[in-house]
Amino acid sequence: MTAEGIDLHLADEPATLALGADLARSCPDGARVVHLTGDLGAGKTTLVRGWLRALGHSGAVKSPTYTLVESYEPAGRTVHHFDLYRLTDPEELEYLGLDGYFDGRALCLVEWPERGAGMLEAPDLIIRLRVDGPGRRAHLQPQTETGRTWLRALSDKWQ
Ligand code: ADP
Ligand code: MG
């Protein structure tokens, strides 16, 4: 792992699910916020699905495109999954009462964080996904000491 993070090839959908699952398993207690960037169809929601399933969530994981956020309580841990694609102005987030989400011990996974610029907590980790041939490329960049600890644990398996 370099200071810039980890670059991975995800050959197919199961690989994206597996990365999400390993991020869940290696997630330090102190991790609070992860930003997921990439175009529509890059695999952001798929990664979150693998993440929540690994924590024991057995129901559906749908992109909260219209509701902006969906909350889960798998294995006694609170996970808030945001999708800010539909936001036209970051100020709209004021109505959501963000403090209630970026609070305490919850983990926030945020798709389209750039649409909430200025309103969101700083991330521990930024995950950038993009289409690469029939598969995907993932770039994982730590932003905090917690993020660096996390990627060191993950890189044992993924690199
Ligand atoms: P996003 O949330 O970024 O818009 P999705 O997670 O909804 O994207 O995924 C869009 C499509 O990409 C889905 O059909 C999913 O099966 C597919 N997909 C996810 N990961 C991969 C991968 N590594 N290789 C090929 N297809 C993938
Ligand atoms: Mg999505």
PDB file of C-alpha atoms and ligand atoms in Angstrom:
ATOM      1  CA  MET A   1       0.000   0.000   0.000  1.00  0.00           C
ATOM      2  CA  THR A   2       1.276   3.454  -0.912  1.00  0.00           C
ATOM      3  CA  ALA A   3       0.347   6.753   0.765  1.00  0.00           C
ATOM      4  CA  GLU A   4      -2.175   7.191  -2.045  1.00  0.00           C
ATOM      5  CA  GLY A   5      -3.914   3.971  -1.089  1.00  0.00           C
ATOM      6  CA  ILE A   6      -4.790   0.754  -2.875  1.00  0.00           C
ATOM      7  CA  ASP A   7      -5.774   0.184  -6.511  1.00  0.00           C
ATOM      8  CA  LEU A   8      -7.750  -2.981  -7.241  1.00  0.00           C
ATOM      9  CA  HIS A   9      -9.311  -4.742 -10.188  1.00  0.00           C
ATOM     10  CA  LEU A  10     -12.792  -6.161  -9.614  1.00  0.00           C
ATOM     11  CA  ALA A  11     -13.418  -8.651 -12.425  1.00  0.00           C
ATOM     12  CA  ASP A  12     -17.121  -9.169 -11.821  1.00  0.00           C
ATOM     13  CA  GLU A  13     -20.018  -8.372  -9.490  1.00  0.00           C
ATOM     14  CA  PRO A  14     -19.046 -11.056  -6.918  1.00  0.00           C
ATOM     15  CA  ALA A  15     -15.635  -9.361  -6.624  1.00  0.00           C
ATOM     16  CA  THR A  16     -17.324  -6.040  -5.773  1.00  0.00           C
ATOM     17  CA  LEU A  17     -19.502  -7.805  -3.193  1.00  0.00           C
ATOM     18  CA  ALA A  18     -16.399  -9.504  -1.747  1.00  0.00           C
ATOM     19  CA  LEU A  19     -14.555  -6.190  -1.429  1.00  0.00           C
ATOM     20  CA  GLY A  20     -17.562  -4.716   0.400  1.00  0.00           C
ATOM     21  CA  ALA A  21     -17.621  -7.732   2.713  1.00  0.00           C
ATOM     22  CA  ASP A  22     -13.899  -7.480   3.496  1.00  0.00           C
ATOM     23  CA  LEU A  23     -14.198  -3.748   4.159  1.00  0.00           C
ATOM     24  CA  ALA A  24     -16.971  -4.557   6.652  1.00  0.00           C
ATOM     25  CA  ARG A  25     -14.873  -7.253   8.360  1.00  0.00           C
ATOM     26  CA  SER A  26     -11.742  -5.130   8.602  1.00  0.00           C
ATOM     27  CA  CYS A  27     -13.586  -1.918   9.597  1.00  0.00           C
ATOM     28  CA  PRO A  28     -12.036  -0.418  12.766  1.00  0.00           C
ATOM     29  CA  ASP A  29     -14.442   0.548  15.564  1.00  0.00           C
ATOM     30  CA  GLY A  30     -13.448   4.176  15.139  1.00  0.00           C
ATOM     31  CA  ALA A  31     -14.407   4.410  11.453  1.00  0.00           C
ATOM     32  CA  ARG A  32     -17.301   6.828  10.898  1.00  0.00           C
ATOM     33  CA  VAL A  33     -17.560   7.958   7.272  1.00  0.00           C
ATOM     34  CA  VAL A  34     -16.785   6.430   3.876  1.00  0.00           C
ATOM     35  CA  HIS A  35     -17.287   8.309   0.611  1.00  0.00           C
ATOM     36  CA  LEU A  36     -18.111   6.281  -2.517  1.00  0.00           C
ATOM     37  CA  THR A  37     -17.554   8.068  -5.812  1.00  0.00           C
ATOM     38  CA  GLY A  38     -17.975   7.015  -9.430  1.00  0.00           C
ATOM     39  CA  ASP A  39     -20.509   7.324 -12.241  1.00  0.00           C
ATOM     40  CA  LEU A  40     -23.931   5.711 -12.302  1.00  0.00           C
ATOM     41  CA  GLY A  41     -23.382   1.975 -12.684  1.00  0.00           C
ATOM     42  CA  ALA A  42     -19.842   2.004 -11.286  1.00  0.00           C
ATOM     43  CA  GLY A  43     -20.780  -0.451  -8.525  1.00  0.00           C
ATOM     44  CA  LYS A  44     -21.189   1.752  -5.438  1.00  0.00           C
ATOM     45  CA  THR A  45     -24.478   0.237  -4.271  1.00  0.00           C
ATOM     46  CA  THR A  46     -23.202  -3.270  -5.033  1.00  0.00           C
ATOM     47  CA  LEU A  47     -20.263  -2.663  -2.700  1.00  0.00           C
ATOM     48  CA  VAL A  48     -22.612  -1.432   0.061  1.00  0.00           C
ATOM     49  CA  ARG A  49     -24.763  -4.542  -0.474  1.00  0.00           C
ATOM     50  CA  GLY A  50     -21.748  -6.821   0.083  1.00  0.00           C
ATOM     51  CA  TRP A  51     -20.822  -4.754   3.139  1.00  0.00           C
ATOM     52  CA  LEU A  52     -24.256  -5.030   4.800  1.00  0.00           C
ATOM     53  CA  ARG A  53     -24.624  -8.709   3.986  1.00  0.00           C
ATOM     54  CA  ALA A  54     -21.273  -9.444   5.639  1.00  0.00           C
ATOM     55  CA  LEU A  55     -22.606  -7.754   8.784  1.00  0.00           C
ATOM     56  CA  GLY A  56     -25.571 -10.132   8.720  1.00  0.00           C
ATOM     57  CA  HIS A  57     -28.210  -8.030   6.959  1.00  0.00           C
ATOM     58  CA  SER A  58     -30.351 -10.487   4.981  1.00  0.00           C
ATOM     59  CA  GLY A  59     -32.959  -8.165   3.415  1.00  0.00           C
ATOM     60  CA  ALA A  60     -32.741  -6.013   0.332  1.00  0.00           C
ATOM     61  CA  VAL A  61     -30.237  -3.189  -0.067  1.00  0.00           C
ATOM     62  CA  LYS A  62     -31.722  -0.684  -2.479  1.00  0.00           C
ATOM     63  CA  SER A  63     -30.153   2.531  -3.556  1.00  0.00           C
ATOM     64  CA  PRO A  64     -31.850   5.264  -1.495  1.00  0.00           C
ATOM     65  CA  THR A  65     -31.988   7.538  -4.525  1.00  0.00           C
ATOM     66  CA  TYR A  66     -35.298   9.190  -3.580  1.00  0.00           C
ATOM     67  CA  THR A  67     -35.141   8.940   0.205  1.00  0.00           C
ATOM     68  CA  LEU A  68     -31.461  10.065   0.261  1.00  0.00           C
ATOM     69  CA  VAL A  69     -30.701   7.762   3.200  1.00  0.00           C
ATOM     70  CA  GLU A  70     -31.552   4.254   4.365  1.00  0.00           C
ATOM     71  CA  SER A  71     -30.530   3.043   7.813  1.00  0.00           C
ATOM     72  CA  TYR A  72     -29.622  -0.490   8.908  1.00  0.00           C
ATOM     73  CA  GLU A  73     -28.868  -2.076  12.261  1.00  0.00           C
ATOM     74  CA  PRO A  74     -26.928  -5.242  11.453  1.00  0.00           C
ATOM     75  CA  ALA A  75     -25.057  -6.983  14.258  1.00  0.00           C
ATOM     76  CA  GLY A  76     -25.724  -4.159  16.720  1.00  0.00           C
ATOM     77  CA  ARG A  77     -23.972  -1.635  14.494  1.00  0.00           C
ATOM     78  CA  THR A  78     -25.811   1.283  12.910  1.00  0.00           C
ATOM     79  CA  VAL A  79     -25.055   1.868   9.244  1.00  0.00           C
ATOM     80  CA  HIS A  80     -26.535   4.805   7.310  1.00  0.00           C
ATOM     81  CA  HIS A  81     -26.402   4.430   3.520  1.00  0.00           C
ATOM     82  CA  PHE A  82     -26.702   7.764   1.705  1.00  0.00           C
ATOM     83  CA  ASP A  83     -27.242   8.331  -2.004  1.00  0.00           C
ATOM     84  CA  LEU A  84     -27.111  12.067  -2.728  1.00  0.00           C
ATOM     85  CA  TYR A  85     -27.469  11.765  -6.516  1.00  0.00           C
ATOM     86  CA  ARG A  86     -30.821  13.595  -6.519  1.00  0.00           C
ATOM     87  CA  LEU A  87     -29.658  16.553  -4.449  1.00  0.00           C
ATOM     88  CA  THR A  88     -29.688  19.755  -6.455  1.00  0.00           C
ATOM     89  CA  ASP A  89     -28.213  21.847  -3.636  1.00  0.00           C
ATOM     90  CA  PRO A  90     -26.194  20.682  -0.613  1.00  0.00           C
ATOM     91  CA  GLU A  91     -28.374  22.991   1.528  1.00  0.00           C
ATOM     92  CA  GLU A  92     -31.269  20.550   1.011  1.00  0.00           C
ATOM     93  CA  LEU A  93     -29.482  18.304   3.457  1.00  0.00           C
ATOM     94  CA  GLU A  94     -30.417  20.655   6.283  1.00  0.00           C
ATOM     95  CA  TYR A  95     -33.948  19.236   6.196  1.00  0.00           C
ATOM     96  CA  LEU A  96     -32.589  15.759   6.763  1.00  0.00           C
ATOM     97  CA  GLY A  97     -31.032  16.681  10.109  1.00  0.00           C
ATOM     98  CA  LEU A  98     -27.590  15.342   9.300  1.00  0.00           C
ATOM     99  CA  ASP A  99     -26.293  15.713  12.851  1.00  0.00           C
ATOM    100  CA  GLY A 100     -28.488  12.791  13.836  1.00  0.00           C
ATOM    101  CA  TYR A 101     -26.657  10.581  11.342  1.00  0.00           C
ATOM    102  CA  PHE A 102     -23.057  11.744  11.702  1.00  0.00           C
ATOM    103  CA  ASP A 103     -23.223  11.184  15.397  1.00  0.00           C
ATOM    104  CA  GLY A 104     -22.133   8.670  17.988  1.00  0.00           C
ATOM    105  CA  ARG A 105     -20.960   5.314  16.769  1.00  0.00           C
ATOM    106  CA  ALA A 106     -22.796   5.046  13.466  1.00  0.00           C
ATOM    107  CA  LEU A 107     -21.013   4.318  10.207  1.00  0.00           C
ATOM    108  CA  CYS A 108     -22.065   6.472   7.225  1.00  0.00           C
ATOM    109  CA  LEU A 109     -21.547   5.152   3.679  1.00  0.00           C
ATOM    110  CA  VAL A 110     -22.138   8.015   1.241  1.00  0.00           C
ATOM    111  CA  GLU A 111     -22.729   7.686  -2.509  1.00  0.00           C
ATOM    112  CA  TRP A 112     -22.356  10.961  -4.484  1.00  0.00           C
ATOM    113  CA  PRO A 113     -20.725  12.847  -1.578  1.00  0.00           C
ATOM    114  CA  GLU A 114     -19.741  15.653  -3.986  1.00  0.00           C
ATOM    115  CA  ARG A 115     -23.456  16.619  -4.167  1.00  0.00           C
ATOM    116  CA  GLY A 116     -23.404  17.303  -0.427  1.00  0.00           C
ATOM    117  CA  ALA A 117     -20.180  19.315  -0.505  1.00  0.00           C
ATOM    118  CA  GLY A 118     -19.717  21.435   2.593  1.00  0.00           C
ATOM    119  CA  MET A 119     -22.433  19.629   4.547  1.00  0.00           C
ATOM    120  CA  LEU A 120     -20.808  16.241   5.178  1.00  0.00           C
ATOM    121  CA  GLU A 121     -18.317  15.015   7.736  1.00  0.00           C
ATOM    122  CA  ALA A 122     -14.811  14.338   6.462  1.00  0.00           C
ATOM    123  CA  PRO A 123     -14.345  10.689   5.452  1.00  0.00           C
ATOM    124  CA  ASP A 124     -11.944   8.131   6.902  1.00  0.00           C
ATOM    125  CA  LEU A 125     -11.803   6.492   3.503  1.00  0.00           C
ATOM    126  CA  ILE A 126     -12.633   7.479  -0.078  1.00  0.00           C
ATOM    127  CA  ILE A 127     -13.521   4.626  -2.445  1.00  0.00           C
ATOM    128  CA  ARG A 128     -13.482   5.557  -6.130  1.00  0.00           C
ATOM    129  CA  LEU A 129     -15.069   3.086  -8.533  1.00  0.00           C
ATOM    130  CA  ARG A 130     -15.014   3.113 -12.308  1.00  0.00           C
ATOM    131  CA  VAL A 131     -15.887   0.868 -15.215  1.00  0.00           C
ATOM    132  CA  ASP A 132     -12.847  -0.943 -16.622  1.00  0.00           C
ATOM    133  CA  GLY A 133     -13.641  -3.240 -19.545  1.00  0.00           C
ATOM    134  CA  PRO A 134     -16.310  -5.692 -18.420  1.00  0.00           C
ATOM    135  CA  GLY A 135     -15.204  -5.239 -14.784  1.00  0.00           C
ATOM    136  CA  ARG A 136     -14.454  -2.360 -12.436  1.00  0.00           C
ATOM    137  CA  ARG A 137     -11.470  -0.623 -10.878  1.00  0.00           C
ATOM    138  CA  ALA A 138     -11.519   0.455  -7.258  1.00  0.00           C
ATOM    139  CA  HIS A 139      -9.191   2.990  -5.720  1.00  0.00           C
ATOM    140  CA  LEU A 140      -9.185   3.116  -1.922  1.00  0.00           C
ATOM    141  CA  GLN A 141      -7.632   6.202  -0.382  1.00  0.00           C
ATOM    142  CA  PRO A 142      -7.344   6.671   3.395  1.00  0.00           C
ATOM    143  CA  GLN A 143      -8.003  10.164   4.778  1.00  0.00           C
ATOM    144  CA  THR A 144      -7.422   9.619   8.498  1.00  0.00           C
ATOM    145  CA  GLU A 145      -5.223   7.484  10.742  1.00  0.00           C
ATOM    146  CA  THR A 146      -8.247   5.196  11.181  1.00  0.00           C
ATOM    147  CA  GLY A 147      -8.459   4.879   7.404  1.00  0.00           C
ATOM    148  CA  ARG A 148      -4.768   3.994   7.145  1.00  0.00           C
ATOM    149  CA  THR A 149      -5.065   1.311   9.853  1.00  0.00           C
ATOM    150  CA  TRP A 150      -8.092  -0.067   8.016  1.00  0.00           C
ATOM    151  CA  LEU A 151      -6.330  -0.316   4.641  1.00  0.00           C
ATOM    152  CA  ARG A 152      -3.273  -1.959   6.175  1.00  0.00           C
ATOM    153  CA  ALA A 153      -5.566  -4.720   7.481  1.00  0.00           C
ATOM    154  CA  LEU A 154      -7.312  -5.004   4.129  1.00  0.00           C
ATOM    155  CA  SER A 155      -4.191  -4.954   1.984  1.00  0.00           C
ATOM    156  CA  ASP A 156      -2.972  -8.222   3.515  1.00  0.00           C
ATOM    157  CA  LYS A 157      -5.738  -9.939   1.586  1.00  0.00           C
ATOM    158  CA  TRP A 158      -6.176  -7.707  -1.460  1.00  0.00           C
ATOM    159  CA  GLN A 159      -2.601  -7.029  -2.469  1.00  0.00           C
TER     160      GLN A 159
HETATM  161  P1  ADP B   1     -23.880   2.452  -8.697  1.00  0.00           P
HETATM  162  O1  ADP B   1     -24.461   2.343  -7.316  1.00  0.00           O
HETATM  163  O2  ADP B   1     -22.460   2.932  -8.685  1.00  0.00           O
HETATM  164  O3  ADP B   1     -24.737   3.280  -9.621  1.00  0.00           O
HETATM  165  P2  ADP B   1     -24.500  -0.367  -8.915  1.00  0.00           P
HETATM  166  O4  ADP B   1     -23.892  -0.914  -7.704  1.00  0.00           O
HETATM  167  O5  ADP B   1     -25.975  -0.169  -8.931  1.00  0.00           O
HETATM  168  O6  ADP B   1     -23.806   1.004  -9.343  1.00  0.00           O
HETATM  169  O7  ADP B   1     -24.025  -1.342 -10.072  1.00  0.00           O
HETATM  170  C1  ADP B   1     -24.395  -1.201 -11.412  1.00  0.00           C
HETATM  171  C2  ADP B   1     -24.161  -2.510 -12.125  1.00  0.00           C
HETATM  172  O8  ADP B   1     -22.780  -2.846 -12.098  1.00  0.00           O
HETATM  173  C3  ADP B   1     -24.912  -3.676 -11.511  1.00  0.00           C
HETATM  174  O9  ADP B   1     -25.610  -4.325 -12.543  1.00  0.00           O
HETATM  175  C4  ADP B   1     -23.814  -4.559 -10.952  1.00  0.00           C
HETATM  176  O10 ADP B   1     -24.146  -5.910 -11.051  1.00  0.00           O
HETATM  177  C5  ADP B   1     -22.654  -4.230 -11.846  1.00  0.00           C
HETATM  178  N1  ADP B   1     -21.328  -4.513 -11.233  1.00  0.00           N
HETATM  179  C6  ADP B   1     -20.912  -4.220  -9.986  1.00  0.00           C
HETATM  180  N2  ADP B   1     -19.617  -4.564  -9.801  1.00  0.00           N
HETATM  181  C7  ADP B   1     -19.198  -5.094 -10.990  1.00  0.00           C
HETATM  182  C8  ADP B   1     -17.932  -5.632 -11.443  1.00  0.00           C
HETATM  183  N3  ADP B   1     -16.854  -5.660 -10.651  1.00  0.00           N
HETATM  184  N4  ADP B   1     -17.873  -6.077 -12.715  1.00  0.00           N
HETATM  185  C9  ADP B   1     -18.959  -6.014 -13.534  1.00  0.00           C
HETATM  186  N5  ADP B   1     -20.170  -5.527 -13.162  1.00  0.00           N
HETATM  187  C10 ADP B   1     -20.289  -5.064 -11.902  1.00  0.00           C
HETATM  188 MG    MG B   2     -26.000   3.492  -6.382  1.00  0.00          MG
END
